């Protein structure tokens, strides 16, 4: 009869799976955070290269407003990675 596969192997695999999950989740969250920095850096470089002298917004106002829009887009609930949406349950006083 083969050695018991369920005792040691499953337990070691059970320990590795949560670690790997948390490691990958951390990496995705860090990538999401660096996305903002990368977009702002590209925005600043692009604005410096392509900003016309007679633009309606000054060269400093456009990147600030665009960075604000990027930040709002990344923070909207449901778009952020790692956040689970919980269903809302409405309870009436009679159900409590």
CSV table of N, CA, C and O in Angstrom, one decimal:
chain,number,residue,atom,x,y,z
A,1,UNK,N,0.8,-1.2,0.0
A,1,UNK,CA,0.0,0.0,0.0
A,1,UNK,C,0.9,1.2,0.0
A,1,UNK,O,1.9,1.3,0.7
A,2,UNK,N,0.6,2.3,-0.8
A,2,UNK,CA,1.4,3.5,-0.9
A,2,UNK,C,1.3,4.3,0.4
A,2,UNK,O,0.4,4.2,1.2
A,3,UNK,N,2.3,5.1,0.7
A,3,UNK,CA,2.3,6.0,1.9
A,3,UNK,C,1.1,6.9,1.8
A,3,UNK,O,0.6,7.2,0.7
A,4,UNK,N,0.6,7.3,3.0
A,4,UNK,CA,-0.6,8.1,3.0
A,4,UNK,C,-0.3,9.5,2.3
A,4,UNK,O,0.5,10.3,2.8
A,5,UNK,N,-1.0,9.7,1.3
A,5,UNK,CA,-0.8,10.9,0.5
A,5,UNK,C,-1.5,12.1,1.1
A,5,UNK,O,-1.1,13.2,1.1
A,6,UNK,N,-2.6,11.8,1.8
A,6,UNK,CA,-3.5,12.9,2.3
A,6,UNK,C,-2.9,13.6,3.5
A,6,UNK,O,-3.3,14.7,3.8
A,7,UNK,N,-2.0,12.9,4.3
A,7,UNK,CA,-1.6,13.5,5.5
A,7,UNK,C,-0.6,14.6,5.3
A,7,UNK,O,-0.8,15.8,5.6
A,8,UNK,N,0.6,14.3,4.8
A,8,UNK,CA,1.7,15.3,4.7
A,8,UNK,C,1.6,16.2,3.4
A,8,UNK,O,1.8,17.4,3.5
A,9,UNK,N,1.3,15.6,2.3
A,9,UNK,CA,1.3,16.3,1.0
A,9,UNK,C,0.2,17.3,0.9
A,9,UNK,O,0.4,18.5,0.5
A,10,UNK,N,-1.0,17.0,1.4
A,10,UNK,CA,-2.1,18.0,1.3
A,10,UNK,C,-1.9,19.1,2.3
A,10,UNK,O,-2.2,20.3,2.0
A,11,UNK,N,-1.3,18.8,3.4
A,11,UNK,CA,-1.1,19.9,4.4
A,11,UNK,C,0.0,20.8,3.9
A,11,UNK,O,-0.2,22.0,4.0
A,12,UNK,N,1.0,20.3,3.3
A,12,UNK,CA,2.1,21.2,2.8
A,12,UNK,C,1.5,22.0,1.6
A,12,UNK,O,1.8,23.2,1.5
A,13,UNK,N,0.7,21.4,0.8
A,13,UNK,CA,0.1,22.1,-0.3
A,13,UNK,C,-0.9,23.2,0.2
A,13,UNK,O,-1.1,24.2,-0.4
A,14,UNK,N,-1.6,22.9,1.3
A,14,UNK,CA,-2.5,23.8,1.9
A,14,UNK,C,-1.8,25.1,2.4
A,14,UNK,O,-2.4,26.1,2.4
A,15,UNK,N,-0.6,24.9,2.9
A,15,UNK,CA,0.1,26.1,3.4
A,15,UNK,C,0.7,26.9,2.3
A,15,UNK,O,0.8,28.1,2.4
A,16,UNK,N,1.1,26.3,1.2
A,16,UNK,CA,1.6,27.0,0.0
A,16,UNK,C,0.6,27.8,-0.7
A,16,UNK,O,0.8,28.9,-1.2
A,17,UNK,N,-0.6,27.2,-0.8
A,17,UNK,CA,-1.7,27.9,-1.6
A,17,UNK,C,-2.0,29.3,-1.1
A,17,UNK,O,-2.1,30.2,-1.8
A,18,UNK,N,-2.3,29.4,0.2
A,18,UNK,CA,-2.6,30.8,0.7
A,18,UNK,C,-1.5,31.7,0.6
A,18,UNK,O,-1.7,32.9,0.3
A,19,UNK,N,-0.2,31.2,0.8
A,19,UNK,CA,0.9,32.1,0.6
A,19,UNK,C,1.0,32.6,-0.8
A,19,UNK,O,1.3,33.8,-1.1
A,20,UNK,N,0.9,31.6,-1.8
A,20,UNK,CA,1.0,32.0,-3.2
A,20,UNK,C,-0.1,33.0,-3.5
A,20,UNK,O,0.1,34.0,-4.3
A,21,UNK,N,-1.3,32.8,-3.0
A,21,UNK,CA,-2.5,33.7,-3.3
A,21,UNK,C,-2.2,35.1,-2.8
A,21,UNK,O,-2.4,36.1,-3.5
A,22,UNK,N,-1.7,35.2,-1.5
A,22,UNK,CA,-1.4,36.5,-0.9
A,22,UNK,C,-0.3,37.2,-1.7
A,22,UNK,O,-0.3,38.4,-1.8
A,23,UNK,N,0.7,36.4,-2.1
A,23,UNK,CA,1.9,36.9,-2.8
A,23,UNK,C,1.4,37.5,-4.1
A,23,UNK,O,1.8,38.6,-4.5
A,24,UNK,N,0.6,36.8,-4.9
A,24,UNK,CA,0.1,37.3,-6.1
A,24,UNK,C,-0.8,38.5,-5.9
A,24,UNK,O,-0.8,39.4,-6.7
A,25,UNK,N,-1.7,38.4,-4.9
A,25,UNK,CA,-2.6,39.5,-4.6
A,25,UNK,C,-1.8,40.8,-4.3
A,25,UNK,O,-2.1,41.9,-4.7
A,26,UNK,N,-0.7,40.6,-3.5
A,26,UNK,CA,0.1,41.8,-3.2
A,26,UNK,C,0.7,42.4,-4.4
A,26,UNK,O,0.8,43.6,-4.6
A,27,UNK,N,1.2,41.5,-5.3
A,27,UNK,CA,1.8,42.0,-6.6
A,27,UNK,C,0.8,42.7,-7.5
A,27,UNK,O,1.2,43.7,-8.0
A,28,UNK,N,-0.4,42.2,-7.5
A,28,UNK,CA,-1.4,42.9,-8.3
A,28,UNK,C,-1.7,44.3,-7.7
A,28,UNK,O,-1.9,45.3,-8.4
A,29,UNK,N,-1.8,44.4,-6.4
A,29,UNK,CA,-2.1,45.6,-5.7
A,29,UNK,C,-1.0,46.6,-5.9
A,29,UNK,O,-1.2,47.8,-6.2
A,30,UNK,N,0.3,46.2,-5.9
A,30,UNK,CA,1.4,47.0,-6.1
A,30,UNK,C,1.4,47.5,-7.6
A,30,UNK,O,1.7,48.7,-7.9
A,31,UNK,N,1.1,46.6,-8.5
A,31,UNK,CA,1.0,47.0,-9.9
A,31,UNK,C,0.0,48.1,-10.1
A,31,UNK,O,0.1,49.0,-10.9
A,32,UNK,N,-1.2,47.9,-9.4
A,32,UNK,CA,-2.3,48.9,-9.5
A,32,UNK,C,-1.8,50.3,-9.0
A,32,UNK,O,-2.1,51.3,-9.5
A,33,UNK,N,-1.0,50.3,-7.9
A,33,UNK,CA,-0.5,51.5,-7.3
A,33,UNK,C,0.5,52.2,-8.3
A,33,UNK,O,0.5,53.4,-8.4
A,34,UNK,N,1.4,51.3,-8.9
A,34,UNK,CA,2.4,51.9,-9.8
A,34,UNK,C,1.8,52.3,-11.1
A,34,UNK,O,2.4,53.1,-11.8
A,35,UNK,N,0.6,51.9,-11.4
A,35,UNK,CA,0.0,52.3,-12.6
A,35,UNK,C,-0.3,53.8,-12.6
A,35,UNK,O,-0.1,54.5,-13.5
A,36,UNK,N,-0.7,54.3,-11.4
A,36,UNK,CA,-1.0,55.7,-11.3
A,36,UNK,C,0.3,56.5,-11.5
A,36,UNK,O,0.3,57.5,-12.2
A,37,UNK,N,1.4,56.1,-10.8
A,37,UNK,CA,2.7,56.8,-11.0
A,37,UNK,C,3.2,56.8,-12.4
A,37,UNK,O,3.6,57.8,-12.9
A,38,UNK,N,3.0,55.7,-13.1
A,38,UNK,CA,3.4,55.6,-14.5
A,38,UNK,C,2.6,56.5,-15.4
A,38,UNK,O,3.1,57.1,-16.3
A,39,UNK,N,1.3,56.5,-15.2
A,39,UNK,CA,0.4,57.4,-16.0
A,39,UNK,C,0.7,58.8,-15.8
A,39,UNK,O,0.7,59.6,-16.7
A,40,UNK,N,1.0,59.2,-14.5
A,40,UNK,CA,1.3,60.6,-14.2
A,40,UNK,C,2.7,61.0,-14.8
A,40,UNK,O,2.8,62.1,-15.4
A,41,UNK,N,3.6,60.1,-14.8
A,41,UNK,CA,4.9,60.3,-15.4
A,41,UNK,C,4.8,60.5,-16.9
A,41,UNK,O,5.4,61.5,-17.4
A,42,UNK,N,4.0,59.6,-17.5
A,42,UNK,CA,3.8,59.8,-19.0
A,42,UNK,C,3.1,61.1,-19.3
A,42,UNK,O,3.3,61.7,-20.3
A,43,UNK,N,2.1,61.4,-18.4
A,43,UNK,CA,1.4,62.7,-18.6
A,43,UNK,C,2.3,63.9,-18.5
A,43,UNK,O,2.2,64.8,-19.4
A,44,UNK,N,3.2,63.9,-17.6
A,44,UNK,CA,4.1,65.0,-17.4
A,44,UNK,C,5.1,65.2,-18.6
A,44,UNK,O,5.3,66.2,-19.1
A,45,UNK,N,5.6,64.0,-19.0
A,45,UNK,CA,6.5,64.0,-20.2
A,45,UNK,C,5.8,64.5,-21.4
A,45,UNK,O,6.2,65.3,-22.2
A,46,UNK,N,4.6,63.9,-21.6
A,46,UNK,CA,3.8,64.2,-22.8
A,46,UNK,C,3.4,65.7,-22.8
A,46,UNK,O,3.4,66.3,-23.9
A,47,UNK,N,3.0,66.2,-21.7
A,47,UNK,CA,2.6,67.6,-21.6
A,47,UNK,C,3.8,68.5,-21.9
A,47,UNK,O,3.7,69.6,-22.6
A,48,UNK,N,5.0,68.1,-21.4
A,48,UNK,CA,6.1,69.0,-21.7
A,48,UNK,C,6.5,69.0,-23.1
A,48,UNK,O,6.9,70.0,-23.7
A,49,UNK,N,6.3,67.9,-23.8
A,49,UNK,CA,6.7,67.8,-25.2
A,49,UNK,C,5.6,68.3,-26.2
A,49,UNK,O,6.0,68.9,-27.2
A,50,UNK,N,4.4,68.2,-25.8
A,50,UNK,CA,3.3,68.6,-26.8
A,50,UNK,C,2.4,69.7,-26.4
A,50,UNK,O,1.4,70.0,-27.0
A,51,UNK,N,2.7,70.5,-25.4
A,51,UNK,CA,1.9,71.6,-24.9
A,51,UNK,C,2.1,72.8,-25.8
A,51,UNK,O,3.2,73.3,-25.8
A,52,UNK,N,1.1,73.2,-26.5
A,52,UNK,CA,1.2,74.5,-27.3
A,52,UNK,C,1.3,75.7,-26.4
A,52,UNK,O,0.8,75.7,-25.3
A,53,UNK,N,1.9,76.7,-26.9
A,53,UNK,CA,2.1,77.9,-26.1
A,53,UNK,C,0.8,78.7,-25.9
A,53,UNK,O,0.6,79.3,-24.8
A,54,UNK,N,-0.1,78.6,-26.8
A,54,UNK,CA,-1.4,79.3,-26.7
A,54,UNK,C,-2.6,78.4,-26.2
A,54,UNK,O,-3.7,78.6,-26.6
A,55,UNK,N,-2.3,77.4,-25.4
A,55,UNK,CA,-3.3,76.5,-24.9
A,55,UNK,C,-4.3,77.2,-24.0
A,55,UNK,O,-3.9,78.2,-23.3
A,56,UNK,N,-5.5,76.7,-23.9
A,56,UNK,CA,-6.5,77.3,-23.0
A,56,UNK,C,-6.1,77.2,-21.5
A,56,UNK,O,-6.3,78.1,-20.7
A,57,UNK,N,-5.6,76.0,-21.2
A,57,UNK,CA,-5.1,75.8,-19.8
A,57,UNK,C,-3.6,75.9,-19.8
A,57,UNK,O,-2.9,75.7,-20.8
A,58,UNK,N,-3.1,76.4,-18.7
A,58,UNK,CA,-1.6,76.5,-18.6
A,58,UNK,C,-1.0,75.2,-18.6
A,58,UNK,O,-1.6,74.1,-18.3
A,59,UNK,N,0.3,75.1,-18.8
A,59,UNK,CA,1.1,73.9,-18.8
A,59,UNK,C,1.0,73.1,-17.5
A,59,UNK,O,1.2,71.9,-17.4
A,60,UNK,N,0.8,73.8,-16.4
A,60,UNK,CA,0.8,73.2,-15.1
A,60,UNK,C,-0.7,72.8,-14.7
A,60,UNK,O,-0.8,71.9,-13.9
A,61,UNK,N,-1.7,73.4,-15.2
A,61,UNK,CA,-3.0,73.1,-14.8
A,61,UNK,C,-3.5,71.8,-15.4
A,61,UNK,O,-4.2,71.0,-14.8
A,62,UNK,N,-3.2,71.6,-16.7
A,62,UNK,CA,-3.7,70.4,-17.4
A,62,UNK,C,-3.2,69.1,-16.7
A,62,UNK,O,-4.0,68.2,-16.4
A,63,UNK,N,-1.9,68.9,-16.4
A,63,UNK,CA,-1.5,67.7,-15.7
A,63,UNK,C,-2.1,67.5,-14.4
A,63,UNK,O,-2.4,66.4,-14.0
A,64,UNK,N,-2.4,68.6,-13.6
A,64,UNK,CA,-3.0,68.5,-12.3
A,64,UNK,C,-4.4,68.0,-12.4
A,64,UNK,O,-4.8,67.1,-11.7
A,65,UNK,N,-5.2,68.5,-13.4
A,65,UNK,CA,-6.6,68.1,-13.6
A,65,UNK,C,-6.6,66.7,-14.1
A,65,UNK,O,-7.5,65.9,-13.7
A,66,UNK,N,-5.7,66.4,-15.0
A,66,UNK,CA,-5.7,65.0,-15.6
A,66,UNK,C,-5.3,64.0,-14.5
A,66,UNK,O,-5.9,62.9,-14.5
A,67,UNK,N,-4.3,64.3,-13.7
A,67,UNK,CA,-3.9,63.4,-12.6
A,67,UNK,C,-5.1,63.2,-11.6
A,67,UNK,O,-5.3,62.1,-11.1
A,68,UNK,N,-5.8,64.2,-11.3
A,68,UNK,CA,-7.0,64.1,-10.5
A,68,UNK,C,-8.1,63.2,-11.1
A,68,UNK,O,-8.6,62.4,-10.4
A,69,UNK,N,-8.3,63.3,-12.4
A,69,UNK,CA,-9.2,62.4,-13.1
A,69,UNK,C,-8.8,61.0,-13.1
A,69,UNK,O,-9.6,60.1,-12.9
A,70,UNK,N,-7.5,60.8,-13.3
A,70,UNK,CA,-6.9,59.4,-13.2
A,70,UNK,C,-7.1,58.8,-11.9
A,70,UNK,O,-7.5,57.7,-11.7
A,71,UNK,N,-6.9,59.6,-10.8
A,71,UNK,CA,-7.0,59.1,-9.5
A,71,UNK,C,-8.4,58.8,-9.1
A,71,UNK,O,-8.7,57.7,-8.5
A,72,UNK,N,-9.4,59.6,-9.6
A,72,UNK,CA,-10.8,59.3,-9.3
A,72,UNK,C,-11.2,58.0,-10.1
A,72,UNK,O,-11.9,57.2,-9.5
A,73,UNK,N,-10.7,57.9,-11.3
A,73,UNK,CA,-11.0,56.7,-12.1
A,73,UNK,C,-10.5,55.4,-11.4
A,73,UNK,O,-11.2,54.4,-11.3
A,74,UNK,N,-9.3,55.5,-10.8
A,74,UNK,CA,-8.7,54.3,-10.1
A,74,UNK,C,-9.3,54.1,-8.8
A,74,UNK,O,-9.2,52.9,-8.3
A,75,UNK,N,-10.0,55.0,-8.2
A,75,UNK,CA,-10.5,54.8,-6.8
A,75,UNK,C,-12.0,54.5,-6.8
A,75,UNK,O,-12.5,54.2,-5.8
A,76,UNK,N,-12.7,54.6,-8.0
A,76,UNK,CA,-14.1,54.3,-8.0
A,76,UNK,C,-14.3,52.9,-7.5
A,76,UNK,O,-13.7,51.9,-8.0
A,77,UNK,N,-15.2,52.7,-6.5
A,77,UNK,CA,-15.5,51.3,-6.1
A,77,UNK,C,-15.9,50.4,-7.2
A,77,UNK,O,-16.7,50.8,-8.0
A,78,UNK,N,-15.4,49.2,-7.1
A,78,UNK,CA,-15.8,48.2,-8.2
A,78,UNK,C,-14.7,48.1,-9.2
A,78,UNK,O,-14.6,47.1,-9.9
A,79,UNK,N,-13.9,49.2,-9.4
A,79,UNK,CA,-12.8,49.1,-10.4
A,79,UNK,C,-11.5,48.8,-9.7
A,79,UNK,O,-10.6,48.3,-10.3
A,80,UNK,N,-11.4,49.0,-8.4
A,80,UNK,CA,-10.2,48.7,-7.7
A,80,UNK,C,-10.0,47.2,-7.5
A,80,UNK,O,-11.0,46.5,-7.1
A,81,UNK,N,-8.9,46.7,-7.8
A,81,UNK,CA,-8.6,45.3,-7.7
A,81,UNK,C,-8.5,44.9,-6.2
A,81,UNK,O,-8.0,45.7,-5.4
A,82,UNK,N,-8.9,43.7,-5.9
A,82,UNK,CA,-8.8,43.2,-4.5
A,82,UNK,C,-10.0,43.6,-3.6
A,82,UNK,O,-10.1,43.1,-2.5
A,83,UNK,N,-10.9,44.4,-4.1
A,83,UNK,CA,-12.1,44.8,-3.3
A,83,UNK,C,-13.3,44.0,-3.8
A,83,UNK,O,-13.6,44.0,-4.9
A,84,UNK,N,-13.9,43.4,-2.9
A,84,UNK,CA,-15.1,42.6,-3.2
A,84,UNK,C,-16.3,43.4,-2.9
A,84,UNK,O,-16.4,44.1,-1.9
A,85,UNK,N,-17.3,43.4,-3.8
A,85,UNK,CA,-18.6,44.1,-3.6
A,85,UNK,C,-19.5,43.2,-2.7
A,85,UNK,O,-19.7,42.0,-3.1
A,86,UNK,N,-20.0,43.7,-1.7
A,86,UNK,CA,-20.9,42.9,-0.9
A,86,UNK,C,-22.3,43.3,-1.2
A,86,UNK,O,-22.6,44.5,-1.4
A,87,UNK,N,-23.2,42.4,-1.3
A,87,UNK,CA,-24.6,42.7,-1.6
A,87,UNK,C,-25.2,43.5,-0.5
A,87,UNK,O,-25.0,43.2,0.7
A,88,UNK,N,-26.0,44.5,-0.8
A,88,UNK,CA,-26.7,45.2,0.2
A,88,UNK,C,-28.0,44.6,0.5
A,88,UNK,O,-28.8,44.2,-0.3
A,89,UNK,N,-28.2,44.3,1.8
A,89,UNK,CA,-29.5,43.7,2.3
A,89,UNK,C,-30.3,44.8,3.0
A,89,UNK,O,-29.8,45.3,4.0
A,90,UNK,N,-31.4,45.0,2.5
A,90,UNK,CA,-32.3,46.0,3.2
A,90,UNK,C,-33.2,45.2,4.2
A,90,UNK,O,-33.8,44.3,3.9
A,91,UNK,N,-33.1,45.7,5.4
A,91,UNK,CA,-33.9,45.0,6.5
A,91,UNK,C,-34.9,46.0,7.0
A,91,UNK,O,-34.7,47.2,7.2
A,92,UNK,N,-36.1,45.5,7.1
A,92,UNK,CA,-37.2,46.3,7.7
A,92,UNK,C,-37.2,46.1,9.2
A,92,UNK,O,-36.7,45.0,9.7
A,93,UNK,N,-37.8,46.9,10.0
A,93,UNK,CA,-37.9,46.7,11.4
A,93,UNK,C,-38.5,45.4,11.8
A,93,UNK,O,-38.2,44.8,12.8
A,94,UNK,N,-39.4,44.9,11.0
A,94,UNK,CA,-40.1,43.7,11.4
A,94,UNK,C,-39.2,42.5,11.2
A,94,UNK,O,-39.4,41.4,11.8
A,95,UNK,N,-38.2,42.6,10.3
A,95,UNK,CA,-37.3,41.5,10.1
A,95,UNK,C,-36.2,41.4,11.1
A,95,UNK,O,-35.5,40.3,11.2
A,96,UNK,N,-35.9,42.4,11.9
A,96,UNK,CA,-34.9,42.4,12.9
A,96,UNK,C,-35.3,41.6,14.1
A,96,UNK,O,-35.6,40.9,14.6
